[in-house]
mmCIF file of C-alpha atoms in Angstrom:
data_model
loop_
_atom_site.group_PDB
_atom_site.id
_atom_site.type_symbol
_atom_site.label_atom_id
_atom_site.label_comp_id
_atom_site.label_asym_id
_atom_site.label_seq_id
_atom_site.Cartn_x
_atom_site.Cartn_y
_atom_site.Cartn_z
ATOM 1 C CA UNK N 1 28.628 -3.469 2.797
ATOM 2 C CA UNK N 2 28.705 -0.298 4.956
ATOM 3 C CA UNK N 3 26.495 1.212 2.761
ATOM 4 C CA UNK N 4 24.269 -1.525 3.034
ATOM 5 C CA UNK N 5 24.296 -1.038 6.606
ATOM 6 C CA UNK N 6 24.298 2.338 6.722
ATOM 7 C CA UNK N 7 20.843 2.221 4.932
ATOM 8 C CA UNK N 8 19.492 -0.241 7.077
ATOM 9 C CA UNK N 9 19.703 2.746 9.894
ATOM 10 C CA UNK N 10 16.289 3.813 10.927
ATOM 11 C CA UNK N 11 15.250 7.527 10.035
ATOM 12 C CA UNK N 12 12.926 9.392 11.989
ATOM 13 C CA UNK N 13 10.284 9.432 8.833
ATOM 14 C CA UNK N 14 10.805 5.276 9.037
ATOM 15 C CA UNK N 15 10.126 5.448 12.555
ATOM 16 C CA UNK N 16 7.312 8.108 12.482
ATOM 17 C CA UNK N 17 5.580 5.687 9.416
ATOM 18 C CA UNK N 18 3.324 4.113 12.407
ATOM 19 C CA UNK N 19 2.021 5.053 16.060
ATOM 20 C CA UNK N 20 2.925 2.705 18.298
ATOM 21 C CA UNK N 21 -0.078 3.016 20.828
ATOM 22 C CA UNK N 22 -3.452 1.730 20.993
ATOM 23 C CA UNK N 23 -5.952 3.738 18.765
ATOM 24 C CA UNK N 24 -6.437 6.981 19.900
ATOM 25 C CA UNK N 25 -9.463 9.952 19.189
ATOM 26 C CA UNK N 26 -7.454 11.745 15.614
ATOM 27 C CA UNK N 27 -9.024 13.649 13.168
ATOM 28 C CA UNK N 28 -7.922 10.519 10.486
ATOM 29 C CA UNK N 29 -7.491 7.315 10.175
ATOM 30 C CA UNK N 30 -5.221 5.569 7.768
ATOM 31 C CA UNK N 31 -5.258 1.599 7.016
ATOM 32 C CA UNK N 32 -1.655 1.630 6.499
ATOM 33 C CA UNK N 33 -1.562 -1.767 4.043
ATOM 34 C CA UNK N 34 2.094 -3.313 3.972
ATOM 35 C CA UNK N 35 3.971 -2.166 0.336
ATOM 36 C CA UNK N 36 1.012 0.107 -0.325
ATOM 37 C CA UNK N 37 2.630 3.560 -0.222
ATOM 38 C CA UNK N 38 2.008 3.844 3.556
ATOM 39 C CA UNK N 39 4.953 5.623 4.852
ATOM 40 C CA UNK N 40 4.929 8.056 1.938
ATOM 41 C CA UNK N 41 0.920 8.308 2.229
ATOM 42 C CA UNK N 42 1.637 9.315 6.311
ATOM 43 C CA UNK N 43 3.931 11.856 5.535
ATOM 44 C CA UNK N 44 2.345 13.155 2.711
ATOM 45 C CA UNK N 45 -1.089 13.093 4.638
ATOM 46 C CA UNK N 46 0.759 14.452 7.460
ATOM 47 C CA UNK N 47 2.220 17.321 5.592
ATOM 48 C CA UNK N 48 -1.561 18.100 4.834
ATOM 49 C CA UNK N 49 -3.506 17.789 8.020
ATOM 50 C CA UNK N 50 -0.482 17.392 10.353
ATOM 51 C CA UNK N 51 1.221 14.594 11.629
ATOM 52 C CA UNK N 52 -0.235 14.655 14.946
ATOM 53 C CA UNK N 53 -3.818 14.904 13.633
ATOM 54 C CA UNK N 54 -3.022 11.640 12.195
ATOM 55 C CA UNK N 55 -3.054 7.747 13.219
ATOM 56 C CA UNK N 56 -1.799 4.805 11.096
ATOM 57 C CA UNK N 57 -0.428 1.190 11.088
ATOM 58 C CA UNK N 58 0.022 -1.695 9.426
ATOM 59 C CA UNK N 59 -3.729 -3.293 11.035
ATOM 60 C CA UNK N 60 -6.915 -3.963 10.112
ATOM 61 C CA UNK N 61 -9.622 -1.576 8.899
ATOM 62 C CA UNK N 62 -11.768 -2.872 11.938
ATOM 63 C CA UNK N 63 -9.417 -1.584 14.510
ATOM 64 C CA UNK N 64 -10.782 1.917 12.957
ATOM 65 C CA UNK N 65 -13.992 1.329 15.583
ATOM 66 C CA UNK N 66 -11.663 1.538 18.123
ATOM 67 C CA UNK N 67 -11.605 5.013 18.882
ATOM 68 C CA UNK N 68 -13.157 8.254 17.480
ATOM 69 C CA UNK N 69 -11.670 9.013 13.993
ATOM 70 C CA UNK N 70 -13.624 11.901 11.914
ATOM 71 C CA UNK N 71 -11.873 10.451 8.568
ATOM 72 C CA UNK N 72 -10.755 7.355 7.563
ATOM 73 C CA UNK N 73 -8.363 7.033 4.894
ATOM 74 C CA UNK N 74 -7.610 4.074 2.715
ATOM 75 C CA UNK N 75 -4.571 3.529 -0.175
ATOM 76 C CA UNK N 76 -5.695 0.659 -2.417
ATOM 77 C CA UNK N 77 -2.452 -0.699 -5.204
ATOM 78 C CA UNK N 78 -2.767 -2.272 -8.375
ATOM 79 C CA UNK N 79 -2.024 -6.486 -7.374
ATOM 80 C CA UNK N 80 0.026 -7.729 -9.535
ATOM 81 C CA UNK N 81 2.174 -4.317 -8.581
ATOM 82 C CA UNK N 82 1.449 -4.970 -5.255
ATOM 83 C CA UNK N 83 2.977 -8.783 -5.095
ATOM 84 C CA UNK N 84 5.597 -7.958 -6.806
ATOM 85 C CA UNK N 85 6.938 -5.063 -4.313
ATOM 86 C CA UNK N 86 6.564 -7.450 -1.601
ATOM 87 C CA UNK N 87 8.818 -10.118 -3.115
ATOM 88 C CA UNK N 88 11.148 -7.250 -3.420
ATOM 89 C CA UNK N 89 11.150 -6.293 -0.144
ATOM 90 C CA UNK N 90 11.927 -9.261 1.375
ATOM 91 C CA UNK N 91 14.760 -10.463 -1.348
ATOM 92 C CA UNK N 92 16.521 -7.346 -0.120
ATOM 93 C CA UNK N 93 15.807 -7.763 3.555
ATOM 94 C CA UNK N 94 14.485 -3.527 3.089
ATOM 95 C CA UNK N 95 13.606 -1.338 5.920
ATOM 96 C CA UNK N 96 15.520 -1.213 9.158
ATOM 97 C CA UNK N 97 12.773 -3.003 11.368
ATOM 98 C CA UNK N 98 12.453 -6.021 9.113
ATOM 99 C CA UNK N 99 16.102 -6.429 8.684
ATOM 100 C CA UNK N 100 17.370 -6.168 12.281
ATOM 101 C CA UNK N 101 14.460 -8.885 12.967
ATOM 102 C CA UNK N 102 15.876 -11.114 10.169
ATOM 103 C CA UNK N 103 19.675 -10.828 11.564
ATOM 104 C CA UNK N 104 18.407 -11.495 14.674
ATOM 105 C CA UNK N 105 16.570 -14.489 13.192
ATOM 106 C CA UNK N 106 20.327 -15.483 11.183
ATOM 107 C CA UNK N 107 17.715 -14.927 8.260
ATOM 108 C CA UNK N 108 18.776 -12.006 6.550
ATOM 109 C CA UNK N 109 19.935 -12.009 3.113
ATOM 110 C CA UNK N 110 23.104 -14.084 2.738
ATOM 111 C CA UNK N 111 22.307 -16.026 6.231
ATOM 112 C CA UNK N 112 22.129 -19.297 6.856
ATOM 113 C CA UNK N 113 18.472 -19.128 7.061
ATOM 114 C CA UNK N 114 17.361 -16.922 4.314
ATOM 115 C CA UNK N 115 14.691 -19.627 2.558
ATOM 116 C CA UNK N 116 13.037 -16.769 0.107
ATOM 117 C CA UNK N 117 13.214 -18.401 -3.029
ATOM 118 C CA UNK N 118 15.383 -16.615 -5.247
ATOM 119 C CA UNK N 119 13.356 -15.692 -7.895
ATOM 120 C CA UNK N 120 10.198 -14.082 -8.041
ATOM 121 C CA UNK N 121 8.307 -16.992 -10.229
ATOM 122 C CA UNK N 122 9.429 -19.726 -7.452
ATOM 123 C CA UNK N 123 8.339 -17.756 -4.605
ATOM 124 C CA UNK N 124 4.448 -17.561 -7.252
ATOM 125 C CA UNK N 125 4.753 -21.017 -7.947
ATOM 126 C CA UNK N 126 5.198 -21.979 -4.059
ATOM 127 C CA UNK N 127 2.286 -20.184 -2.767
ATOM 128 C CA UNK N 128 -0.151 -21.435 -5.701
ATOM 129 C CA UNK N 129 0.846 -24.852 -5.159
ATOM 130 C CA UNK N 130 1.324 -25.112 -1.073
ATOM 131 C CA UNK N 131 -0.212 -22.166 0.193
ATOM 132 C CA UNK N 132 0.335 -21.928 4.126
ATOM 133 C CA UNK N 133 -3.068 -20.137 5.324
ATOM 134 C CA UNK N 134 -3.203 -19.947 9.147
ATOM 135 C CA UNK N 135 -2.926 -17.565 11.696
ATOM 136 C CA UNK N 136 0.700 -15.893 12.104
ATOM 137 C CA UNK N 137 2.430 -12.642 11.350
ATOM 138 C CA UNK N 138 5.742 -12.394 8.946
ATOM 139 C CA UNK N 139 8.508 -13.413 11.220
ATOM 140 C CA UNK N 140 6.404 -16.681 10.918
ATOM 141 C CA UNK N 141 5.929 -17.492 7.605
ATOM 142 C CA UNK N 142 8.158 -20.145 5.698
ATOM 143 C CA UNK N 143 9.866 -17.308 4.222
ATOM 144 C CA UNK N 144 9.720 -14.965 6.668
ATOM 145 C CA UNK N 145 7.553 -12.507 4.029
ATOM 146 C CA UNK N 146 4.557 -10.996 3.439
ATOM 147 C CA UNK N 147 1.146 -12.939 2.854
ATOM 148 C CA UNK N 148 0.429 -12.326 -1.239
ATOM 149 C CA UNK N 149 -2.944 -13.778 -1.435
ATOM 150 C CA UNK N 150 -5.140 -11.226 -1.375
ATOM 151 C CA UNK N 151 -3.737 -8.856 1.364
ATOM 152 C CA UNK N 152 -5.781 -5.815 0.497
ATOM 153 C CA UNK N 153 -9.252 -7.572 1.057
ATOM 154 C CA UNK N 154 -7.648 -9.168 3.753
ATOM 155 C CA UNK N 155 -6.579 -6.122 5.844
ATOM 156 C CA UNK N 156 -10.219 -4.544 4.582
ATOM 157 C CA UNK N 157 -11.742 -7.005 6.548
ATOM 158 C CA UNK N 158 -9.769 -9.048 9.260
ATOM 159 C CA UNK N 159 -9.990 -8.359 13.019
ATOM 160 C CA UNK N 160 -6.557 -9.221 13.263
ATOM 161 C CA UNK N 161 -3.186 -8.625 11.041
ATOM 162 C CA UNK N 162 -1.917 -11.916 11.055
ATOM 163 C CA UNK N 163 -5.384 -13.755 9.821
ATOM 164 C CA UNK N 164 -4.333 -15.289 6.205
ATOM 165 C CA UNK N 165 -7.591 -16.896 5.165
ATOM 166 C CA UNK N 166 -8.383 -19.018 2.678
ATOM 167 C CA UNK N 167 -11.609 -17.484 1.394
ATOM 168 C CA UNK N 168 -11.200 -13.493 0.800
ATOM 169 C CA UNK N 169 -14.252 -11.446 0.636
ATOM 170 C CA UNK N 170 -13.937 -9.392 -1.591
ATOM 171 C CA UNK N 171 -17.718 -7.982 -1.161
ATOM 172 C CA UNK N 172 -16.740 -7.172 2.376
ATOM 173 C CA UNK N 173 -13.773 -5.664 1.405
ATOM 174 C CA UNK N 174 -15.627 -2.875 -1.124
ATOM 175 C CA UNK N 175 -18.251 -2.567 1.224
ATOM 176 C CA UNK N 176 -15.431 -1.524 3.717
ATOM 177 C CA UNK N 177 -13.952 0.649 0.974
ATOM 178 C CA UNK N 178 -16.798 2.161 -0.024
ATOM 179 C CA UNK N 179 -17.459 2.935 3.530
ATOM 180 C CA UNK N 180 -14.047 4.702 3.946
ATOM 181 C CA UNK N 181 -13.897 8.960 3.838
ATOM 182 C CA UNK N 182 -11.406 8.812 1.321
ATOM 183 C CA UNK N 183 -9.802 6.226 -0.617
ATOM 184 C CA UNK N 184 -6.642 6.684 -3.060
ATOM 185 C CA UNK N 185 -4.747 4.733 -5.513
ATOM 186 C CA UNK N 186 -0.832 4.154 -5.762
ATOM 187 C CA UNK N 187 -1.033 4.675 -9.225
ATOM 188 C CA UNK N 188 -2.161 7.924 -8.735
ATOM 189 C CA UNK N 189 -0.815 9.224 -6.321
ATOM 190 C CA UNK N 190 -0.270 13.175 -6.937
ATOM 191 C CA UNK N 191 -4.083 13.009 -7.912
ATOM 192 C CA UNK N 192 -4.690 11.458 -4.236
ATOM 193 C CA UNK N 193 -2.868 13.639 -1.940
ATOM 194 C CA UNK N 194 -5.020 16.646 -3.730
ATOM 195 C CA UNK N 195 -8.706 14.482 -3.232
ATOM 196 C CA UNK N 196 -7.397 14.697 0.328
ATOM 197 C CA UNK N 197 -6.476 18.209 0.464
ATOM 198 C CA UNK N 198 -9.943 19.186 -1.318
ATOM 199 C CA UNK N 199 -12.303 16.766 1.180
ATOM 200 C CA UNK N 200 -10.115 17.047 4.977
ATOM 201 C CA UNK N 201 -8.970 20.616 4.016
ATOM 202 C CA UNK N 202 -11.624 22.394 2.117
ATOM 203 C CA UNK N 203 -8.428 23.896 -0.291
ATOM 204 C CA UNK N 204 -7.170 22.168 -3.544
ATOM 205 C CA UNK N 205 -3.440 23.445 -3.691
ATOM 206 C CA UNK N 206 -1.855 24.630 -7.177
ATOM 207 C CA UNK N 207 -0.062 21.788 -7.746
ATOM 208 C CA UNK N 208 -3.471 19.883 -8.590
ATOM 209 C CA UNK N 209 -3.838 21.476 -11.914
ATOM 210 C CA UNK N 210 -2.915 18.673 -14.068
ATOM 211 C CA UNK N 211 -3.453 20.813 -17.392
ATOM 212 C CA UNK N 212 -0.422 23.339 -16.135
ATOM 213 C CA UNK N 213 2.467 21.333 -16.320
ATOM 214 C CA UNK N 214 4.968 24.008 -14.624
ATOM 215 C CA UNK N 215 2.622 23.949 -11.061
ATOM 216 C CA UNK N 216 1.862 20.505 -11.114
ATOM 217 C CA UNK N 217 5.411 19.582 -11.270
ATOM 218 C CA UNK N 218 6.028 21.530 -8.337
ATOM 219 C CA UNK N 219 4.577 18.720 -6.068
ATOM 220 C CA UNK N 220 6.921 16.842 -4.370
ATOM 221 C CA UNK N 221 5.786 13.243 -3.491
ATOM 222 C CA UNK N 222 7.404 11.330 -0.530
ATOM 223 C CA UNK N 223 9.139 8.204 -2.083
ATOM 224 C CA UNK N 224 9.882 6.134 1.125
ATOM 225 C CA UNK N 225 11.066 2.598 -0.584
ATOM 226 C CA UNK N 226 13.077 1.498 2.547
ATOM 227 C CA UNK N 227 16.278 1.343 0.823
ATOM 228 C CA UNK N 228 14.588 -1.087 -1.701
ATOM 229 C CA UNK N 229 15.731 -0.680 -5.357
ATOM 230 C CA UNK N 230 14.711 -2.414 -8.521
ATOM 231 C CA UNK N 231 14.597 -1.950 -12.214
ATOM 232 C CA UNK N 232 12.924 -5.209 -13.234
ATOM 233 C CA UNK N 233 8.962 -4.847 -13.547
ATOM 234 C CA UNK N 234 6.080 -7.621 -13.502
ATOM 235 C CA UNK N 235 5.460 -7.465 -16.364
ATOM 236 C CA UNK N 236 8.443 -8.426 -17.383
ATOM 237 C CA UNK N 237 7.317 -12.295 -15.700
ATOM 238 C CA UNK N 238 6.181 -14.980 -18.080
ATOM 239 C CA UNK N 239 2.778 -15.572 -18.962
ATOM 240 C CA UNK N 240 2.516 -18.401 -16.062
ATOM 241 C CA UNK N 241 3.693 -16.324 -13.188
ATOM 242 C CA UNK N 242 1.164 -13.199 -14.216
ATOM 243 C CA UNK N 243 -1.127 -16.230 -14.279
ATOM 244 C CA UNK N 244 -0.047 -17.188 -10.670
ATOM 245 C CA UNK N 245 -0.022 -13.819 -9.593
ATOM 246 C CA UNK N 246 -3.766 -13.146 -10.912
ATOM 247 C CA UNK N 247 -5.223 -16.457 -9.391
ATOM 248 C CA UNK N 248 -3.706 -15.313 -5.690
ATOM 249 C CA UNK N 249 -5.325 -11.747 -6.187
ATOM 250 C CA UNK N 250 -8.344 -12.723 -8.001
ATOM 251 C CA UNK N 251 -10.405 -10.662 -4.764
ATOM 252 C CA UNK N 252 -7.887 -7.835 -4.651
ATOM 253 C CA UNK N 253 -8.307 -7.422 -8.589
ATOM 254 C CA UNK N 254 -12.295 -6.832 -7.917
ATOM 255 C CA UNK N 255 -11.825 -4.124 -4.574
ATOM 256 C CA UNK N 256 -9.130 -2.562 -7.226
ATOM 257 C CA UNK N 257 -11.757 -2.197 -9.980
ATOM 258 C CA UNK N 258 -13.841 -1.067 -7.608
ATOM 259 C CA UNK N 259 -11.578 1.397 -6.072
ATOM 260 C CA UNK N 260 -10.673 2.955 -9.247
ATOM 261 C CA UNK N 261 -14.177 3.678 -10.023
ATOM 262 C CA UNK N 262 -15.004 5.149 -6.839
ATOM 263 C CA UNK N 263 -11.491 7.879 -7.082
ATOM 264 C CA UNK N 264 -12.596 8.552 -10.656
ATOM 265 C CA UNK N 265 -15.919 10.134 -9.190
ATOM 266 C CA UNK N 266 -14.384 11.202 -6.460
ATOM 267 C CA UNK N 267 -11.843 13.137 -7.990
ATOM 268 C CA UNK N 268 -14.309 14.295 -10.733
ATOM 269 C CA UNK N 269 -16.685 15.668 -8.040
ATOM 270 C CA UNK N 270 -13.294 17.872 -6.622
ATOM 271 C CA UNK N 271 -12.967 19.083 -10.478
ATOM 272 C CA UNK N 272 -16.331 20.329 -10.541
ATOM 273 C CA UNK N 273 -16.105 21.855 -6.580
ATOM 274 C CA UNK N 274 -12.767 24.156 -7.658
ATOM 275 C CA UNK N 275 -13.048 24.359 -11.454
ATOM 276 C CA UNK N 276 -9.585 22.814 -11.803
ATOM 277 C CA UNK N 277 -8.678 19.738 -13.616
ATOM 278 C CA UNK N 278 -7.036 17.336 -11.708
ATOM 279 C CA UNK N 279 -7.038 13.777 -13.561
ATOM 280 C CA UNK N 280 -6.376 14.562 -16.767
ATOM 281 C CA UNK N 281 -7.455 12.225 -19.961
ATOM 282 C CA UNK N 282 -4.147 10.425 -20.175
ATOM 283 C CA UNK N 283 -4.014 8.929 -16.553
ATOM 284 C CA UNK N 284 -7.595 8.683 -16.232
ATOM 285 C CA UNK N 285 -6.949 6.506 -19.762
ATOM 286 C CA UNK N 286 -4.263 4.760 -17.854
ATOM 287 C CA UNK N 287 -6.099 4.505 -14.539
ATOM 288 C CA UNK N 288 -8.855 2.482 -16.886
ATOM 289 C CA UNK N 289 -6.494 -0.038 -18.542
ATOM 290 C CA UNK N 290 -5.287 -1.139 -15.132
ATOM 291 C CA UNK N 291 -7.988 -2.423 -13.854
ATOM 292 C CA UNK N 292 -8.127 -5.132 -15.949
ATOM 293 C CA UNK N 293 -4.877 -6.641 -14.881
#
């Protein structure tokens, strides 16, 4: 238990995963999607450009118009991933913010009310049977979690956070996307943080050679989980949650796709810029499979 505790501390890279001001002038802009490698995209990004050249949080891609931003920077995940890491999160009440506001709710983990279902499937089955679409932010939901249907076209192309809609749109969403400086994927994300070194920096740094395994091991990649820890995978769900899963991110599957395809160019135009390799057959291969699911 004190460990428990002890993790639920807040660190200064927790704290420092968001600015907590109105938008101001930066060089970049980061949509900072919940369980979509934000905090370790901010410090990565900051480690790059500088932290205080930098402004993120966890809004809307609209609130992007509301200052002067040079670049804007968007992380798109793989859904079913995506879902699953936010079940995760709030089974295990992670990060310091959202578990002081649960134990100050008496809905932590192991409170009195802590109504996550406990499995993964039952928390699927719940939202694809009585979905609760409205207007309200996580402390506010039935569970007191994270809004699964669709959140990545959703935060493309809300004007506020806590919209959960009904009817995605996903063509707004990849226009949104597409309109974006630079875009990266979670499930490549060494092969990101050097597209944004190339395109905000001008420089692609050694570690992007993905054809010298000694220098591109030498990147170190933030892995900010919030003191969340699993072993168990999606995959590892029967056929009828994936199937529940897929038919709440049916939108998110199609800005994915189309995400994917975009990095693969963009990444491919940095190749031919520094005559370096950077996504190399095998994850390029893997990148591909992906998208269908």
């Amino acid at each position: 238990e004190d460990e428990q505790n002890e993790a639920k501390i807040p660190s200064l890279q927790y704290t420092d995963c968001w600015n907590y001001t109105l938008p101001r002038d930066a060089e970049v802009f980061h949509l900072h999607i919940p369980k979509v490698a934000g905090c370790s995209t901010v410090h990565d990004l900051g480690e790059i450009i500088g932290r205080e050249n930098l402004w993120s949080n966890e809004i809307c891609y609209s609130t992007s118009k509301m200052a002067h931003f040079n670049n804007t920077v968007v992380m798109i995940r793989r859904p079913r991933d995506h879902v699953f890491s936010m079940y995760q999160h709030c089974y295990s009440g992670g990060g310091p913010g959202y578990y002081a506001a649960l134990r100050a709710m008496n809905a932590a983990p192991g409170q009195e009310n802590f109504t996550l279902p406990d499995t993964f499937g039952k928390w699927i089955e719940n939202w694809v049977t009585k979905p609760h679409f409205g207007f309200y932010g996580v402390y506010e939901d039935e569970f007191h979690c994270y809004f699964p249907f669709n959140m990545q076209c959703s935060r493309l192309t809300c004007l506020h956070p806590n919209e959960r809609r009904a009817e995605p749109d996903a063509a707004g969403a990849i226009k949104h996307m597409m309109s974006a400086s630079l875009v990266g994927v979670t499930e490549a994300y060494h092969e990101s943080m050097c597209l944004f070194s190339a395109k905000l920096l001008g420089t692609l740094p050694s570690h992007c050679d993905c054809t010298n395994p000694e220098a591109w091991a030498a990147f170190e990649a933030t892995d900010e989980d919030h003191g969340v820890k699993y072993e168990d995978t999606v995959e590892a769900q029967s056929q009828a949650v994936l199937k529940g899963v897929d038919s709440l991110t049916e939108a998110d599957r199609l800005l994915y796709n189309a995400t994917v395809v975009r990095f693969i160019k963009d990444i491919k135009d940095v190749e031919s810029t520094f005559g370096v390799k950077v996504l190399c057959a095998d994850q390029e291969a893997s990148l591909k499979e992906q998208m269908a699911v």
